[in-house]
Short mmCIF file of C-alpha atoms and ligand atoms in Angstrom, two decimals:
data_model
loop_
_atom_site.label_atom_id
_atom_site.label_comp_id
_atom_site.label_asym_id
_atom_site.label_seq_id
_atom_site.Cartn_x
_atom_site.Cartn_y
_atom_site.Cartn_z
CA UNK N 1 23.66 10.65 4.94
CA UNK N 2 20.26 8.89 4.99
CA UNK N 3 19.65 8.97 0.70
CA UNK N 4 22.88 6.76 0.58
CA UNK N 5 21.40 4.96 3.53
CA UNK N 6 18.72 4.63 1.69
CA UNK N 7 20.22 3.44 -1.36
CA UNK N 8 22.57 0.92 -0.42
CA UNK N 9 19.97 -1.08 1.79
CA UNK N 10 16.74 -0.54 -0.21
CA UNK N 11 16.69 -4.19 -1.50
CA UNK N 12 16.67 -4.87 1.89
CA UNK N 13 13.98 -3.05 2.53
CA UNK N 14 11.97 -4.18 0.10
CA UNK N 15 12.62 -8.29 0.82
CA UNK N 16 11.28 -7.32 4.28
CA UNK N 17 8.05 -5.98 3.55
CA UNK N 18 7.61 -8.88 0.98
CA UNK N 19 8.04 -11.28 4.13
CA UNK N 20 5.81 -9.44 6.20
CA UNK N 21 3.24 -9.36 3.34
CA UNK N 22 3.22 -13.21 3.35
CA UNK N 23 1.69 -12.80 6.96
CA UNK N 24 -2.59 -13.14 6.93
CA UNK N 25 -3.41 -10.45 9.39
CA UNK N 26 -6.54 -10.27 8.53
CA UNK N 27 -8.50 -8.67 11.57
CA UNK N 28 -12.27 -9.63 10.50
CA UNK N 29 -11.57 -13.09 10.71
CA UNK N 30 -11.15 -14.90 14.34
CA UNK N 31 -9.94 -17.99 12.84
CA UNK N 32 -6.65 -15.27 11.88
CA UNK N 33 -6.23 -13.85 15.30
CA UNK N 34 -2.87 -15.84 15.77
CA UNK N 35 -1.64 -14.69 12.50
CA UNK N 36 -2.67 -11.19 13.46
CA UNK N 37 -0.91 -11.82 16.67
CA UNK N 38 2.31 -13.31 14.35
CA UNK N 39 2.47 -10.07 12.16
CA UNK N 40 2.38 -8.00 15.84
CA UNK N 41 5.19 -9.82 16.74
CA UNK N 42 7.05 -10.12 13.70
CA UNK N 43 6.31 -6.07 13.52
CA UNK N 44 7.66 -5.75 16.37
CA UNK N 45 11.25 -7.17 16.31
CA UNK N 46 11.33 -4.55 12.83
CA UNK N 47 10.92 -1.98 14.99
CA UNK N 48 13.79 -2.93 17.06
CA UNK N 49 16.46 -3.68 14.24
CA UNK N 50 15.13 -0.36 13.06
CA UNK N 51 16.30 1.22 16.41
CA UNK N 52 13.31 2.12 18.47
CA UNK N 53 13.46 1.22 22.10
CA UNK N 54 10.33 0.85 24.54
CA UNK N 55 9.29 -2.28 21.74
CA UNK N 56 6.10 -3.42 23.31
CA UNK N 57 3.32 -5.26 21.52
CA UNK N 58 0.58 -4.24 24.01
CA UNK N 59 -2.84 -6.45 24.60
CA UNK N 60 -6.30 -4.37 24.21
CA UNK N 61 -9.69 -6.17 24.37
CA UNK N 62 -8.99 -7.35 20.62
CA UNK N 63 -5.37 -7.35 18.42
CA UNK N 64 -2.49 -5.84 19.93
CA UNK N 65 -1.21 -2.37 19.61
CA UNK N 66 2.73 -2.06 18.56
CA UNK N 67 4.37 0.46 20.36
CA UNK N 68 7.99 1.42 20.14
CA UNK N 69 9.73 4.95 20.18
CA UNK N 70 13.15 6.56 20.08
CA UNK N 71 13.88 9.49 21.78
CA UNK N 72 16.88 11.47 21.00
CA UNK N 73 16.16 14.80 23.49
CA UNK N 74 12.42 15.53 25.22
CA UNK N 75 12.95 18.98 23.95
CA UNK N 76 12.67 18.29 20.58
CA UNK N 77 9.40 17.91 19.03
CA UNK N 78 8.03 14.23 18.79
CA UNK N 79 6.19 12.97 15.73
CA UNK N 80 3.82 9.90 16.56
CA UNK N 81 3.60 7.98 13.66
CA UNK N 82 0.25 6.02 13.51
CA UNK N 83 -0.05 2.94 11.01
CA UNK N 84 -2.17 -0.11 10.85
CA UNK N 85 -0.54 -3.39 10.20
CA UNK N 86 -4.07 -5.50 9.76
CA UNK N 87 -5.00 -6.00 6.17
CA UNK N 88 -8.64 -6.60 4.79
CA UNK N 89 -10.56 -10.18 3.88
CA UNK N 90 -8.44 -11.05 0.58
CA UNK N 91 -12.10 -12.58 -0.51
CA UNK N 92 -12.79 -13.46 -3.06
CA UNK N 93 -9.97 -15.34 -3.91
CA UNK N 94 -10.91 -16.58 -7.28
CA UNK N 95 -10.43 -12.87 -8.93
CA UNK N 96 -6.67 -12.78 -7.62
CA UNK N 97 -4.25 -13.35 -10.33
CA UNK N 98 -2.02 -14.96 -7.88
CA UNK N 99 -2.12 -16.02 -4.33
CA UNK N 100 -2.84 -12.61 -1.46
CA UNK N 101 -0.04 -13.71 0.66
CA UNK N 102 2.39 -14.74 -1.60
CA UNK N 103 3.52 -11.07 -2.67
CA UNK N 104 4.69 -11.23 -6.38
CA UNK N 105 6.20 -8.01 -8.15
CA UNK N 106 4.71 -7.30 -12.00
CA UNK N 107 4.75 -4.05 -14.01
CA UNK N 108 1.54 -2.72 -15.19
CA UNK N 109 0.93 0.47 -17.31
CA UNK N 110 0.92 2.48 -13.99
CA UNK N 111 3.52 0.85 -12.74
CA UNK N 112 6.13 0.54 -14.95
CA UNK N 113 9.08 0.02 -12.60
CA UNK N 114 6.77 -2.48 -10.99
CA UNK N 115 4.47 -3.04 -7.92
CA UNK N 116 4.42 -5.53 -5.46
CA UNK N 117 0.55 -7.80 -5.82
CA UNK N 118 -0.02 -9.17 -2.15
CA UNK N 119 -3.08 -8.22 0.25
CA UNK N 120 -1.98 -5.04 2.16
CA UNK N 121 0.91 -4.46 0.07
CA UNK N 122 -0.75 -0.40 -0.01
CA UNK N 123 -3.21 -0.59 2.85
CA UNK N 124 -1.00 -0.55 5.13
CA UNK N 125 1.53 -3.08 5.49
CA UNK N 126 3.64 -1.49 2.87
CA UNK N 127 2.98 2.39 3.52
CA UNK N 128 3.47 1.80 7.24
CA UNK N 129 6.49 0.09 6.39
CA UNK N 130 7.79 2.97 4.78
CA UNK N 131 7.56 4.91 7.80
CA UNK N 132 9.80 2.09 9.97
CA UNK N 133 12.46 2.15 7.18
CA UNK N 134 12.55 5.95 6.75
CA UNK N 135 12.91 6.01 10.77
CA UNK N 136 15.69 3.19 10.10
CA UNK N 137 17.37 5.37 7.68
CA UNK N 138 17.30 8.63 9.66
CA UNK N 139 18.59 6.79 12.49
CA UNK N 140 20.94 4.93 11.50
CA UNK N 141 22.92 7.57 9.38
CA UNK N 142 22.35 9.41 12.94
CA UNK N 143 20.12 12.34 11.32
CA UNK N 144 17.18 11.44 13.24
CA UNK N 145 16.16 15.18 13.89
CA UNK N 146 13.34 14.95 16.71
CA UNK N 147 11.50 12.34 18.50
CA UNK N 148 10.02 9.45 17.13
CA UNK N 149 6.81 7.25 18.27
CA UNK N 150 5.25 4.57 16.70
CA UNK N 151 1.93 3.29 17.30
CA UNK N 152 1.09 0.72 14.75
CA UNK N 153 -2.77 -0.67 15.20
CA UNK N 154 -4.40 -4.26 14.62
CA UNK N 155 -7.78 -3.36 13.81
CA UNK N 156 -8.18 -0.76 11.22
CA UNK N 157 -10.17 -2.51 9.22
CA UNK N 158 -12.72 -3.22 11.89
CA UNK N 159 -13.08 -0.10 13.18
CA UNK N 160 -10.76 0.38 15.55
CA UNK N 161 -12.75 -0.02 18.17
CA UNK N 162 -9.95 -0.52 21.11
CA UNK N 163 -8.04 2.02 19.89
CA UNK N 164 -9.62 5.05 21.60
CA UNK N 165 -9.72 3.10 25.32
CA UNK N 166 -5.99 1.94 24.46
CA UNK N 167 -5.19 6.24 23.82
CA UNK N 168 -6.98 7.28 27.06
CA UNK N 169 -4.72 4.59 29.20
CA UNK N 170 -1.39 5.29 27.33
CA UNK N 171 -2.37 9.71 26.79
CA UNK N 172 0.80 10.09 28.84
CA UNK N 173 2.77 7.97 26.84
CA UNK N 174 1.32 9.08 23.11
CA UNK N 175 2.23 12.69 24.11
CA UNK N 176 3.75 14.40 20.64
CA UNK N 177 3.38 17.40 18.41
CA UNK N 178 2.07 16.05 15.25
CA UNK N 179 0.50 12.74 14.27
CA UNK N 180 2.30 11.69 10.61
CA UNK N 181 0.09 8.75 8.76
CA UNK N 182 0.93 6.72 5.48
CA UNK N 183 -2.67 5.48 4.50
CA UNK N 184 -3.75 7.70 1.82
CA UNK N 185 -3.26 8.44 -1.75
CA UNK N 186 -2.01 10.88 -4.07
CA UNK N 187 -3.55 11.31 -7.64
CA UNK N 188 -1.08 10.47 -9.50
CA UNK N 189 2.51 9.67 -9.53
CA UNK N 190 3.39 12.88 -11.25
CA UNK N 191 0.69 14.83 -9.64
CA UNK N 192 1.76 14.91 -5.79
CA UNK N 193 -1.10 15.47 -3.21
CA UNK N 194 -1.80 15.88 0.24
CA UNK N 195 -4.89 14.48 1.76
CA UNK N 196 -6.05 17.00 3.48
CA UNK N 197 -9.25 15.62 4.43
CA UNK N 198 -10.92 12.13 5.13
CA UNK N 199 -14.88 11.42 5.18
CA UNK N 200 -16.75 10.06 7.87
CA UNK N 201 -19.05 6.69 8.19
CA UNK N 202 -21.61 5.10 9.37
CA UNK N 203 -22.11 1.68 8.37
CA UNK N 204 -25.34 -0.22 9.57
CA UNK N 205 -27.01 -3.65 9.00
CA UNK N 206 -30.57 -4.44 8.32
CA UNK N 207 -32.95 -7.26 8.31
CA UNK N 208 -36.15 -7.47 6.67
CA UNK N 209 -38.77 -10.01 8.11
CA UNK N 210 -42.18 -11.03 6.33
CA UNK N 211 -43.92 -14.24 6.99
CA UNK N 212 -42.26 -16.28 9.76
CA UNK N 213 -40.89 -19.26 7.36
CA UNK N 214 -40.28 -19.17 3.85
CA UNK N 215 -43.09 -19.85 1.38
CA UNK N 216 -43.91 -21.43 -2.16
CA UNK N 217 -43.97 -18.68 -4.19
CA UNK N 218 -47.11 -19.96 -5.99
CA UNK N 219 -49.15 -20.75 -3.20
CA UNK N 220 -48.46 -18.19 -1.45
CA UNK N 221 -47.31 -15.12 -3.39
CA UNK N 222 -49.49 -12.31 -4.13
CA UNK N 223 -50.69 -13.10 -0.97
CA UNK N 224 -47.93 -11.39 1.31
CA UNK N 225 -45.25 -8.94 1.06
CA UNK N 226 -42.52 -10.89 0.33
CA UNK N 227 -39.05 -9.45 2.35
CA UNK N 228 -36.40 -9.23 -0.93
CA UNK N 229 -39.22 -6.68 -3.08
CA UNK N 230 -39.45 -4.84 -0.46
CA UNK N 231 -35.91 -4.70 0.36
CA UNK N 232 -35.14 -3.52 -3.00
CA UNK N 233 -38.11 -0.97 -3.20
CA UNK N 234 -37.05 0.43 0.47
CA UNK N 235 -33.60 0.62 -0.74
CA UNK N 236 -34.04 2.44 -3.80
CA UNK N 237 -36.29 4.96 -2.27
CA UNK N 238 -32.86 6.19 -0.14
CA UNK N 239 -32.28 8.16 -3.42
CA UNK N 240 -34.29 10.89 -5.20
CA UNK N 241 -34.03 11.44 -8.98
CA UNK N 242 -31.34 13.81 -8.56
CA UNK N 243 -29.43 11.49 -6.46
CA UNK N 244 -29.92 12.89 -2.92
CA UNK N 245 -30.13 11.01 -0.15
CA UNK N 246 -34.08 10.93 0.80
CA UNK N 247 -33.47 10.20 4.69
CA UNK N 248 -35.32 13.40 6.64
CA UNK N 249 -32.49 15.28 8.49
CA UNK N 250 -29.53 13.40 6.56
CA UNK N 251 -28.04 17.09 4.97
CA UNK N 252 -29.09 19.22 7.87
CA UNK N 253 -25.47 19.29 9.97
CA UNK N 254 -23.50 19.21 6.37
CA UNK N 255 -21.07 21.73 5.91
CA UNK N 256 -20.84 23.29 2.52
CA UNK N 257 -17.16 23.02 1.11
CA UNK N 258 -15.66 26.96 0.97
CA UNK N 259 -16.40 28.22 -3.17
CA UNK N 260 -12.20 28.46 -3.14
CA UNK N 261 -11.62 24.68 -2.54
CA UNK N 262 -14.06 24.13 -5.00
CA UNK N 263 -12.38 25.86 -7.59
CA UNK N 264 -9.60 23.95 -6.13
CA UNK N 265 -11.24 20.82 -6.66
CA UNK N 266 -12.05 22.23 -10.24
CA UNK N 267 -8.55 22.97 -11.49
CA UNK N 268 -6.83 19.37 -9.93
CA UNK N 269 -5.52 17.77 -13.31
CA UNK N 270 -8.88 14.80 -13.43
CA UNK N 271 -9.68 13.18 -16.28
CA UNK N 272 -13.20 11.85 -16.64
CA UNK N 273 -12.54 9.84 -19.55
CA UNK N 274 -10.02 8.36 -18.08
CA UNK N 275 -11.49 8.08 -14.79
CA UNK N 276 -14.43 6.44 -16.99
CA UNK N 277 -12.31 4.11 -19.13
CA UNK N 278 -10.27 2.61 -16.12
CA UNK N 279 -13.04 1.51 -14.19
CA UNK N 280 -14.89 0.90 -17.70
CA UNK N 281 -18.32 2.40 -17.75
CA UNK N 282 -19.38 5.30 -20.40
CA UNK N 283 -20.78 7.45 -17.95
CA UNK N 284 -19.75 8.53 -14.07
CA UNK N 285 -23.13 8.70 -11.66
CA UNK N 286 -23.87 10.53 -8.50
CA UNK N 287 -25.88 13.57 -6.69
CA UNK N 288 -26.41 16.46 -9.03
CA UNK N 289 -24.41 19.97 -9.37
CA UNK N 290 -21.13 18.40 -8.10
CA UNK N 291 -18.26 17.46 -10.07
CA UNK N 292 -17.02 13.37 -9.62
CA UNK N 293 -14.26 14.80 -7.54
CA UNK N 294 -16.61 16.60 -5.52
CA UNK N 295 -18.74 13.83 -5.05
CA UNK N 296 -16.25 11.33 -4.24
CA UNK N 297 -14.82 13.64 -2.08
CA UNK N 298 -16.56 16.59 -0.09
CA UNK N 299 -20.31 14.87 -0.53
CA UNK N 300 -21.52 12.42 1.19
CA UNK N 301 -23.25 9.34 -0.04
CA UNK N 302 -25.15 6.40 0.59
CA UNK N 303 -23.91 3.07 -0.77
CA UNK N 304 -25.11 -0.63 -0.60
CA UNK N 305 -22.04 -3.25 0.09
CA UNK N 306 -23.89 -6.61 0.39
CA UNK N 307 -27.46 -7.43 -0.02
CA UNK N 308 -28.68 -11.15 0.52
CA UNK N 309 -31.61 -13.07 0.90
CA UNK N 310 -33.82 -16.50 -0.55
CA UNK N 311 -32.48 -18.65 -3.14
CA UNK N 312 -29.32 -18.20 -4.68
CA UNK N 313 -28.47 -21.38 -5.62
CA UNK N 314 -28.04 -23.50 -8.79
CA UNK N 315 -31.20 -23.43 -10.85
CA UNK N 316 -34.59 -21.99 -9.91
CA UNK N 317 -36.23 -22.89 -6.53
CA UNK N 318 -39.89 -21.13 -6.23
CA UNK N 319 -39.70 -19.83 -2.93
CA UNK N 320 -40.93 -16.36 -0.97
CA UNK N 321 -37.88 -16.06 1.46
CA UNK N 322 -38.63 -15.07 4.93
CA UNK N 323 -35.92 -12.76 5.53
CA UNK N 324 -33.64 -10.13 3.68
CA UNK N 325 -30.67 -8.48 4.14
CA UNK N 326 -28.38 -5.67 3.26
CA UNK N 327 -25.27 -4.12 4.41
CA UNK N 328 -25.23 -0.07 3.96
CA UNK N 329 -22.54 2.45 4.15
CA UNK N 330 -22.86 5.91 4.13
CA UNK N 331 -19.84 8.70 4.02
CA UNK N 332 -20.44 11.56 6.17
CA UNK N 333 -18.83 14.73 5.46
CA UNK N 334 -18.22 17.47 8.64
CA UNK N 335 -20.07 18.26 10.24
CA UNK N 336 -22.27 15.32 10.27
CA UNK N 337 -22.25 13.33 13.40
CA UNK N 338 -21.94 9.31 12.70
CA UNK N 339 -24.41 8.05 15.31
CA UNK N 340 -26.83 10.83 14.64
CA UNK N 341 -26.85 9.67 10.86
CA UNK N 342 -27.09 5.68 12.20
CA UNK N 343 -30.28 7.16 14.08
CA UNK N 344 -31.53 9.33 11.55
CA UNK N 345 -31.51 6.09 9.26
CA UNK N 346 -33.10 3.63 11.22
CA UNK N 347 -35.98 5.96 11.95
CA UNK N 348 -36.61 6.58 8.69
CA UNK N 349 -35.81 2.64 7.54
CA UNK N 350 -38.30 1.84 10.27
CA UNK N 351 -41.43 3.97 8.95
CA UNK N 352 -40.79 3.35 4.77
CA UNK N 353 -41.48 -0.70 5.71
CA UNK N 354 -44.45 -1.56 3.65
CA UNK N 355 -47.71 -3.57 5.60
CA UNK N 356 -46.52 -7.16 6.52
CA UNK N 357 -42.95 -6.27 6.89
CA UNK N 358 -40.81 -5.76 9.68
CA UNK N 359 -37.31 -3.80 9.60
CA UNK N 360 -34.46 -4.43 12.46
CA UNK N 361 -31.18 -1.90 11.91
CA UNK N 362 -28.11 -2.88 13.01
CA UNK N 363 -25.45 -0.49 13.48
CA UNK N 364 -21.61 -1.35 12.92
CA UNK N 365 -18.78 0.36 13.48
CA UNK N 366 -18.67 4.14 12.55
CA UNK N 367 -16.59 7.04 11.92
CA UNK N 368 -16.08 11.05 12.69
CA UNK N 369 -15.14 12.59 9.41
CA UNK N 370 -11.99 15.09 9.44
CA UNK N 371 -10.18 17.86 7.55
CA UNK N 372 -6.54 18.46 8.27
CA UNK N 373 -5.41 22.41 8.11
CA UNK N 374 -3.17 23.64 5.09
CA UNK N 375 -2.24 26.75 7.04
CA UNK N 376 0.44 24.51 9.56
CA UNK N 377 3.41 23.85 9.66
CA UNK N 378 3.36 19.75 9.41
CA UNK N 379 1.38 20.84 6.21
CA UNK N 380 4.45 22.84 4.70
CA UNK N 381 6.88 20.34 6.19
CA UNK N 382 4.90 17.85 4.18
CA UNK N 383 4.05 20.15 1.18
CA UNK N 384 7.77 21.21 1.09
CA UNK N 385 9.04 17.61 1.28
CA UNK N 386 6.55 16.04 -1.61
CA UNK N 387 7.91 19.37 -3.79
CA UNK N 388 11.36 18.00 -3.23
CA UNK N 389 11.19 14.50 -4.30
CA UNK N 390 8.44 14.82 -6.91
CA UNK N 391 9.97 17.90 -8.16
CA UNK N 392 6.23 20.00 -8.12
CA UNK N 393 3.89 21.02 -5.40
CA UNK N 394 1.61 18.62 -4.26
CA UNK N 395 -2.27 19.92 -4.55
CA UNK N 396 -3.90 19.74 -0.84
CA UNK N 397 -7.19 17.59 -1.65
CA UNK N 398 -9.89 16.09 0.43
CA UNK N 399 -10.32 12.04 -0.10
CA UNK N 400 -13.47 10.29 0.02
CA UNK N 401 -12.12 7.33 2.19
CA UNK N 402 -12.05 7.39 6.41
CA UNK N 403 -9.51 7.04 9.15
CA UNK N 404 -11.51 7.68 11.83
CA UNK N 405 -8.63 7.72 14.07
CA UNK N 406 -7.74 10.81 12.41
CA UNK N 407 -10.55 12.73 14.33
CA UNK N 408 -10.38 10.39 18.05
CA UNK N 409 -6.86 11.44 18.00
CA UNK N 410 -7.79 15.37 17.94
CA UNK N 411 -10.58 14.62 20.39
CA UNK N 412 -8.59 12.73 23.32
CA UNK N 413 -4.69 14.11 23.00
CA UNK N 414 -5.22 17.11 21.35
CA UNK N 415 -2.80 16.52 18.41
CA UNK N 416 -3.64 17.23 14.91
CA UNK N 417 -2.81 14.44 12.12
CA UNK N 418 -0.69 15.21 8.44
CA UNK N 419 -1.51 12.84 5.80
CA UNK N 420 1.42 11.68 4.33
CA UNK N 421 0.37 8.91 1.91
CA UNK N 422 1.77 7.69 -1.37
CA UNK N 423 -1.04 4.88 -2.63
CA UNK N 424 -2.96 5.22 -5.71
CA UNK N 425 -6.81 5.00 -5.94
CA UNK N 426 -6.22 2.17 -9.08
CA UNK N 427 -4.00 0.39 -6.48
CA UNK N 428 -7.10 -1.82 -5.93
CA UNK N 429 -7.09 -1.51 -1.89
CA UNK N 430 -9.85 -3.95 -0.19
CA UNK N 431 -10.00 -5.56 -3.60
CA UNK N 432 -8.50 -8.73 -5.37
CA UNK N 433 -4.99 -7.87 -6.88
CA UNK N 434 -4.47 -5.13 -4.69
CA UNK N 435 -0.61 -3.75 -5.35
CA UNK N 436 1.82 -0.60 -4.25
CA UNK N 437 3.93 0.35 -7.24
CA UNK N 438 8.02 0.17 -6.13
CA UNK N 439 8.15 3.79 -6.87
CA UNK N 440 5.44 4.72 -5.12
CA UNK N 441 7.36 2.59 -1.72
CA UNK N 442 10.60 3.99 -2.40
CA UNK N 443 9.18 8.05 -2.50
CA UNK N 444 7.36 7.12 0.40
CA UNK N 445 10.63 6.35 2.14
CA UNK N 446 12.67 9.15 0.35
CA UNK N 447 10.02 12.35 1.21
CA UNK N 448 9.60 10.99 5.33
CA UNK N 449 13.33 11.96 6.40
CA UNK N 450 12.43 15.39 4.62
CA UNK N 451 9.17 15.95 6.38
CA UNK N 452 10.62 14.98 9.52
CA UNK N 453 13.87 17.75 8.27
CA UNK N 454 11.36 20.07 7.88
CA UNK N 455 9.19 20.02 10.43
CA UNK N 456 11.67 19.86 13.27
CA UNK N 457 13.42 22.83 11.54
CA UNK N 458 10.17 24.94 11.09
CA UNK N 459 9.38 23.95 14.98
CA UNK N 460 12.55 25.81 15.74
CA UNK N 461 11.15 28.95 14.81
N1 BES R 501 -6.30 3.61 4.53
C1 BES R 501 -7.82 3.43 4.11
C2 BES R 501 -8.56 4.84 4.24
C3 BES R 501 -7.87 5.20 3.10
C4 BES R 501 -7.52 5.05 1.84
C5 BES R 501 -8.20 6.77 2.84
C6 BES R 501 -7.31 5.47 0.80
C7 BES R 501 -8.04 7.61 1.90
C8 BES R 501 -7.54 7.00 0.80
C9 BES R 501 -8.14 3.00 5.52
O1 BES R 501 -7.62 1.34 6.36
C10 BES R 501 -10.05 1.81 5.32
O2 BES R 501 -9.98 1.37 4.69
N2 BES R 501 -10.65 2.84 5.86
C11 BES R 501 -11.96 2.11 6.00
C12 BES R 501 -13.02 2.74 7.13
C13 BES R 501 -12.86 1.71 8.53
C14 BES R 501 -13.18 2.05 9.61
C15 BES R 501 -13.11 0.33 8.14
C16 BES R 501 -12.93 2.83 5.02
O3 BES R 501 -12.42 3.84 4.57
O4 BES R 501 -13.49 1.96 4.07
MN1 MN R 502 -5.63 1.68 5.67
MN1 MN R 503 -8.28 -0.55 4.51
#
């Protein structure tokens, strides 16, 4: 029995994950490329131990892909599991209560049965490893109901830049009936949720230049446009008083969510009060006419992610900097196109530069938005699996995060994805003290085999 196998091996599953969390596989940090590689090799080893065949660490122009499969019968359906073994940089280190790559288990109010604190605990090593262990449990107990393929990448957190070429090259190797991804979340541990949409992303860096060198702010102040003042004003003008984004054409292709979906969002067990309390804010903020849940899922946004320039050292230095910079993300919804939005941003941002200021807009990686169907076999299989393990039917809700490969897999391979994630928004992914509940880790391992069973069963009919 799968469940008996899980029960008998659950402590080892956790120990193995803790070992993987010690490897600092930060894809953005080129000095850690060796660690990323070490992580890929360690994961490949784990896949082999779990019973996967044809396990390979396949090179790309960047960090390698880890592949493995188990084809029990070519006539049976195939589930392609996607995940990522790379993690976000741990900075700022001083805000961690324990070192990011020395996992510890602690209880919290939300996780009374304990949570693993480490970079990647939830995003995505912990969630990806649930897939590996669920596979092991099905395989070793002789209850694997269909074929499985794994494709685990090492560049998700830096935009999956080499994945599309890889998928095109290995199209035949990656044929499958459905893609299964555990890299999203649920509303809370007693409100199971299935993510039915992800936002797209356009990410730009701007450089604003005034005079050709830093200037004495007394001698030159009043005589020239200050790039930092200018940048602040330009950024401030990107939203109007109703929280709408002012870039011409930005909303042109936005597909309004159907009324039915808005009703579903409105009826989700969400508390504005609890949301504010958890973040220690008095009020939420954003686009007029939409609720907080709507603004963070079905609506596009624009946010400054970083801003710098001038003197930030100790004390006061009287200077007008020559340059100012910012990094800006725009989260997109169907049917906004990331390249089009980047172009619209660039055109607009250049046009609002005051006299005496030049602007350079540099695009970074982007990604397409995606919605996944709720009237599909895979949705039903996932929903019934969660209903069984949580004792409650999950709610379909779109997430505000981005997993650009979902749209790409559909475009290139023609395969749809089911997002069966178990994280919580409060797990602090990408932030200091990232953690993942033991409840969530084990709930995932328990739910995934039921998904497989349901899916194989439903596919027969
Ligand atoms: N797993 C996250 C995305 C996510 C988290 C979706 C929670 C839904 C719920 C993923 O690893 C991620 O961080 N994606 C990036 C985009 C990527 C292009 C760097 C993001 O959303 O910022
Ligand atoms: Mn992720
Ligand atoms: Mn992430």
